[in-house]
Amino acid sequence: MTTPHTPQEIAALVARRLAERSGEFAVIGLGRSGMAASRLLRKAGVSVYASDASSSPTVRAAAAELEREGASVDVGLHNLDRIAHAAAVVVSPGVPPEIPPLRVARDLNVPIVSEVEVALRLMPQLRYIATTGTNGKTTTTALVGHLLRALGLDAVDVGNIGTPVSELALREAPPAWAALEMSSFQLHDTPGILPDVGVLTTLSPDHLDRYTGVHEYYADKKRLFANATVPSRWVTTADNVDVHELVRGVSGHWYHFSTIRRDVDAWFDRERNELHVLGAPLMSRDDIALAGDHNVANVLAALLAVMVADAAHRTPAARATLAKALRSFAALAHRLEPVSDRDGILWLNDSKATNVASTQVAIAGMTRPTVVLLGGRHKGEPYTALAPELLRTARAVLAFGEAGPLVHQDLSPRLDGKVPVELIPAGTSFEDVLRRARALAQIGDAILLSPACSSYDMFRNYEERGREFARLAGALA
């Protein structure tokens, strides 16, 4: 058998093995997506070997459930010989690529695919709008789902936003549409992706703790377009040079949005304070309860994607429905989310800002003096790019967590005493970090958690960090 090399060849091989129910699929990891993929494969009549290096009670309970459904399961270990002979390996996005089972699979040319790939192959009738990008992809995905449902469509938000795609296929009646968020890790292992509409929001360096360089990270983002054809429909920003360069030469119909330019398909008219889409004004900016130009861009991207997905989505009646739906869309948790506004101090939870570009956007949107909390686990980027916006709006910067010394080192010289950068001592509790922020804030100020780092030095994930920030904000306000 010829070894598959291109994404198309890998996708075709896996699709064939799924259709023929040939061989055993090895699922690595028994988290939510691994469980969903294993159950879906068993429902489809495919032999499954699932394994997880953990042997926690949660993993053991998951293993017992899969065994009842006919899967073979190992906990506390991976059977490398069995994986070496698998028809394909299914991996979750959080599984590090260097672990032994994946090394074995790569060395022996066993196809490695994501849970998303398996689910899409087993739901050929699903229509979906897929969104990726360094920043804005979760909000844009949520907006897409919200707008599709407003049009009366059976649509679900899935993928990196939280719900595995395989869970849709397990439903008695799977939905007709999906708003699919794709991370770079998921795209790396989803060779057959071909959305009804694909959206690329922004590009900037990220995940440099996992990738060898920004070009490798961008290459995974480009996999969204791996199966592009002339009829394909793509939505991208016109405001990002890296995006323009990445998609140069990709086939398809292109639609662009911008908060700066007017010579595009969807744009923001600052003079009239209106959003224009496909040749006509749609609604006032004041009717959107989301802060910042970056969220205007997210709204424009979602509107374009939904409207070009089907001609029925851009009739005059549909346009009115979409405008009305946007008026009811609220900020997502952990994304510039106001969590307290008492005693003249606004507390903003932007815990999802785990890279410098996302934090830069958050600070740029601030309109009042701000105490900015930066820190966590370093992801490989310098923090120097934050200096200009910090000089404009920051009252103080608190550098905390493992990355605190690097934040202090990068920003102190550039802020040159105009904005104090206070290094919080190692081992300081998160509550004490927030107590110090509250002590520095004055009436009319904001306290912004937009860390530009991952949460793993102090928390299990950014959600836990954000929830704790919200809890403490309520207690300290």
Coordinates of C-alpha atoms in Angstrom, one line a residue, residues 48-448:
V48 CA -12.1 0.5 19.0
Y49 CA -9.1 0.3 21.2
A50 CA -9.1 3.3 23.6
S51 CA -6.3 4.1 26.1
D52 CA -5.4 6.8 28.6
A53 CA -2.1 7.2 30.6
S54 CA -4.1 8.3 33.6
S55 CA -5.8 5.8 35.9
S56 CA -7.9 8.3 37.9
P57 CA -11.4 7.3 39.1
T58 CA -12.9 9.5 36.3
V59 CA -10.9 7.7 33.6
R60 CA -11.7 4.3 35.1
A61 CA -15.4 5.2 35.0
A62 CA -15.1 6.2 31.4
A63 CA -13.3 3.0 30.5
A64 CA -16.0 0.9 32.1
E65 CA -18.6 2.7 30.1
L66 CA -16.7 2.1 26.9
E67 CA -16.2 -1.5 27.7
R68 CA -19.9 -2.0 28.1
E69 CA -20.3 -0.6 24.6
G70 CA -17.9 -3.1 23.2
A71 CA -14.6 -1.2 23.1
S72 CA -11.3 -2.6 24.3
V73 CA -9.8 -0.2 26.9
D74 CA -6.5 0.3 28.8
V75 CA -6.1 2.7 31.7
G76 CA -2.7 3.8 33.1
L77 CA -0.9 2.7 29.9
H78 CA -1.0 2.6 26.1
N79 CA -0.4 -0.7 24.2
L80 CA 2.1 0.5 21.7
D81 CA 2.0 -2.7 19.7
R82 CA -1.7 -2.4 19.3
I83 CA -1.5 1.2 18.2
A84 CA 1.2 0.3 15.7
H85 CA -1.2 -2.0 14.0
A86 CA -4.2 0.3 14.1
A87 CA -6.2 1.3 11.0
A88 CA -6.0 4.9 12.3
V89 CA -5.3 6.8 15.5
V90 CA -7.8 9.3 16.8
V91 CA -6.3 12.0 19.0
S92 CA -7.7 14.9 21.1
P93 CA -6.3 18.4 20.6
G94 CA -4.9 18.6 24.2
V95 CA -2.7 15.5 23.7
P96 CA 0.9 16.5 23.3
P97 CA 2.3 15.3 19.9
E98 CA 5.5 13.9 21.4
I99 CA 3.9 11.2 23.6
P100 CA 5.0 7.6 22.7
P101 CA 1.7 6.4 21.1
L102 CA 1.8 9.2 18.6
R103 CA 5.5 8.8 17.9
V104 CA 4.9 5.2 17.2
A105 CA 2.0 6.0 14.9
R106 CA 4.0 8.6 13.0
D107 CA 7.1 6.3 12.7
L108 CA 4.9 3.5 11.2
N109 CA 2.8 5.8 9.0
V110 CA -0.4 5.0 10.8
P111 CA -2.9 7.9 10.0
I112 CA -3.5 10.2 12.9
V113 CA -6.7 12.2 12.8
S114 CA -8.8 14.3 15.2
E115 CA -12.2 13.4 16.7
V116 CA -13.5 16.1 14.3
E117 CA -12.3 14.3 11.3
V118 CA -14.1 11.1 12.3
A119 CA -17.3 12.9 13.1
L120 CA -17.4 14.8 9.8
R121 CA -16.8 11.6 7.8
L122 CA -19.7 9.9 9.6
M123 CA -22.0 12.9 9.2
P124 CA -21.7 13.7 5.5
Q125 CA -25.1 15.5 5.5
L126 CA -23.9 18.1 8.1
R127 CA -23.6 21.7 6.8
Y128 CA -21.0 23.7 8.8
I129 CA -19.3 27.0 9.0
A130 CA -15.8 26.5 10.3
T131 CA -13.9 29.4 12.1
T132 CA -10.2 29.6 13.0
G133 CA -7.8 32.4 13.9
T134 CA -5.5 33.4 16.6
N135 CA -8.1 35.7 18.3
G136 CA -11.8 36.1 17.9
K137 CA -12.6 32.5 16.8
T138 CA -14.7 31.6 19.8
T139 CA -16.8 34.7 19.8
T140 CA -17.2 34.5 16.0
T141 CA -18.2 30.8 16.3
A142 CA -20.8 31.7 19.0
L143 CA -22.1 34.5 16.9
V144 CA -22.4 32.2 13.8
G145 CA -24.4 29.7 15.8
H146 CA -26.6 32.4 17.4
L147 CA -27.4 33.9 13.9
L148 CA -28.1 30.5 12.3
R149 CA -30.6 29.7 15.1
A150 CA -32.2 33.1 14.8
L151 CA -32.9 32.2 11.2
G152 CA -34.9 29.2 12.4
L153 CA -32.2 26.6 11.6
D154 CA -31.2 23.6 13.8
A155 CA -27.7 24.6 14.6
V156 CA -25.2 23.8 17.3
D157 CA -21.8 25.3 18.4
V158 CA -19.1 22.6 18.4
G159 CA -15.4 22.0 18.3
N160 CA -12.9 24.0 20.2
I161 CA -15.7 26.0 21.7
G162 CA -16.4 23.0 24.0
T163 CA -18.7 20.3 22.5
P164 CA -17.1 17.5 20.5
V165 CA -18.5 17.2 17.0
S166 CA -18.9 13.4 17.6
E167 CA -21.5 14.2 20.2
L168 CA -23.7 15.6 17.4
A169 CA -23.5 12.4 15.5
L170 CA -24.5 10.4 18.6
R171 CA -27.8 12.3 18.8
E172 CA -31.0 10.5 17.7
A173 CA -31.6 13.4 15.2
P174 CA -28.3 15.2 14.4
P175 CA -28.6 18.9 13.6
A176 CA -28.6 20.3 10.1
W177 CA -26.0 22.9 10.8
A178 CA -22.9 23.4 13.0
A179 CA -20.9 26.5 13.9
L180 CA -17.5 24.8 14.2
E181 CA -14.5 26.4 16.0
M182 CA -11.2 24.9 15.0
S183 CA -7.9 25.3 16.9
S184 CA -4.6 25.0 15.1
F185 CA -4.1 21.6 16.9
Q186 CA -7.4 20.3 15.6
L187 CA -6.7 21.5 12.1
H188 CA -3.4 19.7 12.1
D189 CA -5.3 16.4 12.4
T190 CA -8.4 17.1 10.4
P191 CA -7.2 16.6 6.8
G192 CA -10.7 16.2 5.2
I193 CA -12.2 19.5 6.4
L194 CA -14.3 21.3 3.7
P195 CA -16.8 23.7 5.3
D196 CA -19.7 25.4 3.6
V197 CA -17.9 28.6 4.6
G198 CA -14.5 28.9 6.2
V199 CA -13.6 31.9 8.4
L200 CA -10.1 33.1 9.3
T201 CA -10.4 35.9 11.9
T202 CA -6.8 37.0 12.7
L203 CA -3.2 35.8 12.7
S204 CA -0.4 36.6 15.2
P205 CA 2.2 34.5 17.0
D206 CA 0.8 32.0 19.5
H207 CA 1.5 28.6 21.1
L208 CA 5.2 29.1 20.6
D209 CA 5.6 26.8 23.7
R210 CA 4.4 24.0 21.4
Y211 CA 5.4 25.0 17.9
T212 CA 9.0 25.4 16.8
G213 CA 8.2 28.8 15.3
V214 CA 5.4 31.0 14.0
H215 CA 5.6 29.5 10.5
E216 CA 4.7 26.1 11.8
Y217 CA 1.8 27.5 13.7
Y218 CA 0.5 29.4 10.6
A219 CA 0.9 26.3 8.5
D220 CA -1.6 24.5 10.8
K221 CA -4.0 27.4 10.4
K222 CA -3.7 27.2 6.6
R223 CA -5.0 23.6 6.8
L224 CA -8.5 25.0 6.9
F225 CA -8.0 25.7 3.2
A226 CA -6.4 22.3 2.3
N227 CA -9.4 21.1 0.3
A228 CA -10.3 24.4 -1.3
T229 CA -12.0 24.3 -4.8
V230 CA -13.3 27.0 -7.1
P231 CA -16.8 26.9 -5.5
S232 CA -15.5 27.2 -1.9
R233 CA -16.5 30.2 0.1
W234 CA -14.1 31.9 2.5
V235 CA -14.4 34.9 4.8
T236 CA -11.2 36.7 6.0
T237 CA -10.2 40.0 7.5
A238 CA -8.7 42.6 5.2
D239 CA -6.9 44.2 8.2
N240 CA -4.2 41.6 8.7
V241 CA -1.2 41.3 6.4
D242 CA -0.3 37.8 7.7
V243 CA -3.8 36.6 6.8
H244 CA -3.5 38.1 3.3
E245 CA -0.2 36.3 2.7
L246 CA -1.3 33.0 4.1
V247 CA -4.3 32.6 1.8
R248 CA -2.7 34.0 -1.3
G249 CA -3.5 31.7 -4.3
V250 CA -6.1 29.6 -2.5
S251 CA -9.1 28.7 -4.7
G252 CA -12.6 29.9 -3.9
H253 CA -15.0 32.8 -3.6
W254 CA -13.5 35.3 -1.2
Y255 CA -15.4 37.7 1.1
H256 CA -13.6 40.3 3.3
F257 CA -14.4 42.3 6.4
S258 CA -12.7 45.3 7.9
T259 CA -13.1 47.9 10.6
I260 CA -10.7 50.2 8.7
R261 CA -11.4 49.9 5.0
R262 CA -14.6 50.4 2.9
D263 CA -13.7 48.5 -0.3
V264 CA -14.7 45.2 1.3
D265 CA -17.9 43.1 1.6
A266 CA -18.5 44.0 5.3
W267 CA -17.2 47.1 7.0
F268 CA -17.7 49.6 9.8
D269 CA -18.8 53.1 8.9
R270 CA -17.4 55.2 11.7
E271 CA -18.9 58.4 10.5
R272 CA -22.5 57.0 10.6
N273 CA -21.7 54.4 13.3
E274 CA -23.2 51.7 11.1
L275 CA -22.3 48.2 10.1
H276 CA -22.5 47.6 6.3
V277 CA -22.8 44.1 4.9
L278 CA -23.0 43.1 1.2
G279 CA -23.7 46.5 -0.1
A280 CA -26.1 48.0 2.4
P281 CA -26.2 49.2 6.0
L282 CA -27.5 46.6 8.4
M283 CA -27.6 48.1 11.9
S284 CA -26.2 50.7 14.3
R285 CA -23.0 49.9 16.2
D286 CA -24.8 51.1 19.3
D287 CA -27.1 48.1 19.1
I288 CA -24.3 45.6 19.7
A289 CA -23.5 45.0 23.3
L290 CA -19.9 44.0 22.7
A291 CA -16.9 46.3 23.5
G292 CA -14.1 47.1 21.2
D293 CA -13.3 47.2 17.4
H294 CA -12.2 43.6 17.6
N295 CA -15.8 42.6 18.4
V296 CA -17.1 44.7 15.6
A297 CA -14.8 42.6 13.4
N298 CA -16.1 39.4 14.9
V299 CA -19.7 40.5 14.2
L300 CA -18.9 41.4 10.6
A301 CA -17.1 38.0 10.1
A302 CA -20.1 36.1 11.5
L303 CA -22.6 38.1 9.4
L304 CA -20.7 37.5 6.2
A305 CA -20.2 33.8 6.9
V306 CA -23.9 33.2 7.6
M307 CA -25.2 35.4 4.8
V308 CA -23.0 33.8 2.1
A309 CA -23.6 30.3 3.3
D310 CA -27.1 30.3 1.6
A311 CA -29.0 32.7 -0.5
A312 CA -32.0 32.4 1.8
H313 CA -29.8 34.0 4.6
R314 CA -29.5 37.4 2.8
T315 CA -33.0 38.3 1.8
P316 CA -34.4 41.5 3.2
A317 CA -36.4 39.5 5.8
A318 CA -33.3 37.5 6.8
R319 CA -31.2 40.7 7.1
A320 CA -33.8 42.1 9.5
T321 CA -33.8 38.9 11.5
L322 CA -30.0 38.9 11.8
A323 CA -29.9 42.5 13.0
K324 CA -32.5 41.8 15.6
A325 CA -30.6 38.7 16.8
L326 CA -27.4 40.6 17.2
R327 CA -29.1 43.0 19.7
S328 CA -29.5 40.1 22.1
F329 CA -26.0 38.7 21.9
A330 CA -24.0 39.2 25.1
A331 CA -20.3 38.9 25.7
L332 CA -19.0 35.4 26.3
A333 CA -17.6 34.4 29.7
H334 CA -13.8 35.2 30.1
R335 CA -13.7 37.5 27.0
L336 CA -13.7 41.1 28.3
E337 CA -16.6 40.1 30.5
P338 CA -17.7 42.7 33.0
V339 CA -18.0 40.8 36.3
S340 CA -18.4 43.7 38.8
D341 CA -19.0 47.4 38.6
R342 CA -19.3 48.7 42.2
D343 CA -17.8 51.7 44.1
G344 CA -16.7 53.2 40.8
I345 CA -14.4 50.3 39.8
L346 CA -15.1 48.1 36.8
W347 CA -13.7 44.6 36.9
L348 CA -13.2 42.9 33.5
N349 CA -12.5 39.2 33.1
D350 CA -10.5 38.6 29.9
S351 CA -8.9 35.4 31.1
K352 CA -9.2 33.9 27.6
A353 CA -6.5 36.3 26.5
T354 CA -3.7 33.8 26.7
N355 CA -1.4 35.4 24.1
V356 CA 0.1 38.9 23.6
A357 CA -2.0 39.8 20.6
S358 CA -5.3 39.1 22.4
T359 CA -4.2 41.2 25.4
Q360 CA -3.1 44.0 23.1
V361 CA -6.6 44.1 21.6
A362 CA -8.2 44.2 25.1
I363 CA -6.0 47.1 26.3
A364 CA -6.6 49.0 23.1
G365 CA -10.3 48.9 23.8
M366 CA -10.0 50.4 27.3
T367 CA -11.4 53.9 27.7
R368 CA -10.6 54.6 31.3
P369 CA -7.5 54.3 33.5
T370 CA -6.8 50.6 34.0
V371 CA -4.9 48.4 36.4
V372 CA -3.7 45.6 34.1
L373 CA -2.9 42.1 35.4
L374 CA -0.4 40.3 33.3
G375 CA 1.1 36.9 34.0
G376 CA 0.7 33.1 34.3
R377 CA 2.7 30.5 32.4
H378 CA 4.9 32.0 29.7
K379 CA 4.1 30.9 26.1
G380 CA 7.2 32.1 24.3
E381 CA 6.3 35.6 23.2
P382 CA 7.9 38.9 24.4
Y383 CA 5.5 41.3 26.1
T384 CA 7.1 44.4 24.6
A385 CA 4.3 44.9 22.0
L386 CA 1.9 45.8 24.9
A387 CA 3.9 49.0 25.8
P388 CA 2.3 51.6 23.5
E389 CA -1.3 50.8 24.6
L390 CA -0.2 50.5 28.3
L391 CA 1.3 54.0 28.1
R392 CA -2.0 55.3 26.7
T393 CA -4.4 53.8 29.3
A394 CA -2.7 51.9 32.2
R395 CA -2.6 53.2 35.7
A396 CA -0.3 50.3 36.7
V397 CA 0.7 46.8 35.6
L398 CA 0.9 43.9 38.0
A399 CA 3.3 41.2 36.8
F400 CA 2.3 37.9 38.6
G401 CA 2.8 34.2 38.3
E402 CA 5.7 32.2 36.7
A403 CA 5.9 34.8 33.8
G404 CA 6.0 37.8 36.2
P405 CA 9.7 38.4 36.0
L406 CA 9.7 38.2 32.2
V407 CA 6.7 40.6 32.1
H408 CA 8.6 43.0 34.4
Q409 CA 11.8 42.7 32.4
D410 CA 10.2 43.4 29.1
L411 CA 7.9 46.2 30.1
S412 CA 9.7 48.2 32.8
P413 CA 12.3 49.8 30.5
R414 CA 9.7 50.6 27.8
L415 CA 7.2 52.2 30.2
D416 CA 10.1 54.2 31.7
G417 CA 8.4 55.0 35.0
K418 CA 5.4 56.6 33.3
V419 CA 3.4 53.5 34.2
P420 CA 4.6 51.5 37.2
V421 CA 5.2 47.8 36.6
E422 CA 5.0 46.0 39.9
L423 CA 6.5 42.5 40.2
I424 CA 4.4 40.4 42.5
P425 CA 6.6 38.0 44.5
A426 CA 6.6 34.3 43.6
G427 CA 4.2 32.3 45.6
T428 CA 1.7 35.2 46.1
S429 CA -1.9 34.0 46.1
F430 CA -4.2 35.1 43.3
E431 CA -6.4 36.7 45.9
D432 CA -3.5 38.8 47.1
V433 CA -2.7 39.8 43.6
L434 CA -6.3 41.1 43.2
R435 CA -6.2 42.8 46.6
R436 CA -3.1 44.7 45.4
A437 CA -5.0 45.7 42.2
R438 CA -7.9 47.0 44.2
A439 CA -5.6 49.0 46.4
L440 CA -4.1 50.7 43.3
A441 CA -7.4 51.4 41.5
Q442 CA -9.1 54.7 41.9
I443 CA -12.8 55.7 41.4
G444 CA -13.5 55.6 37.7
D445 CA -10.8 53.0 36.9
A446 CA -11.0 49.5 35.6
I447 CA -9.2 46.4 36.8
L448 CA -8.4 44.2 33.8

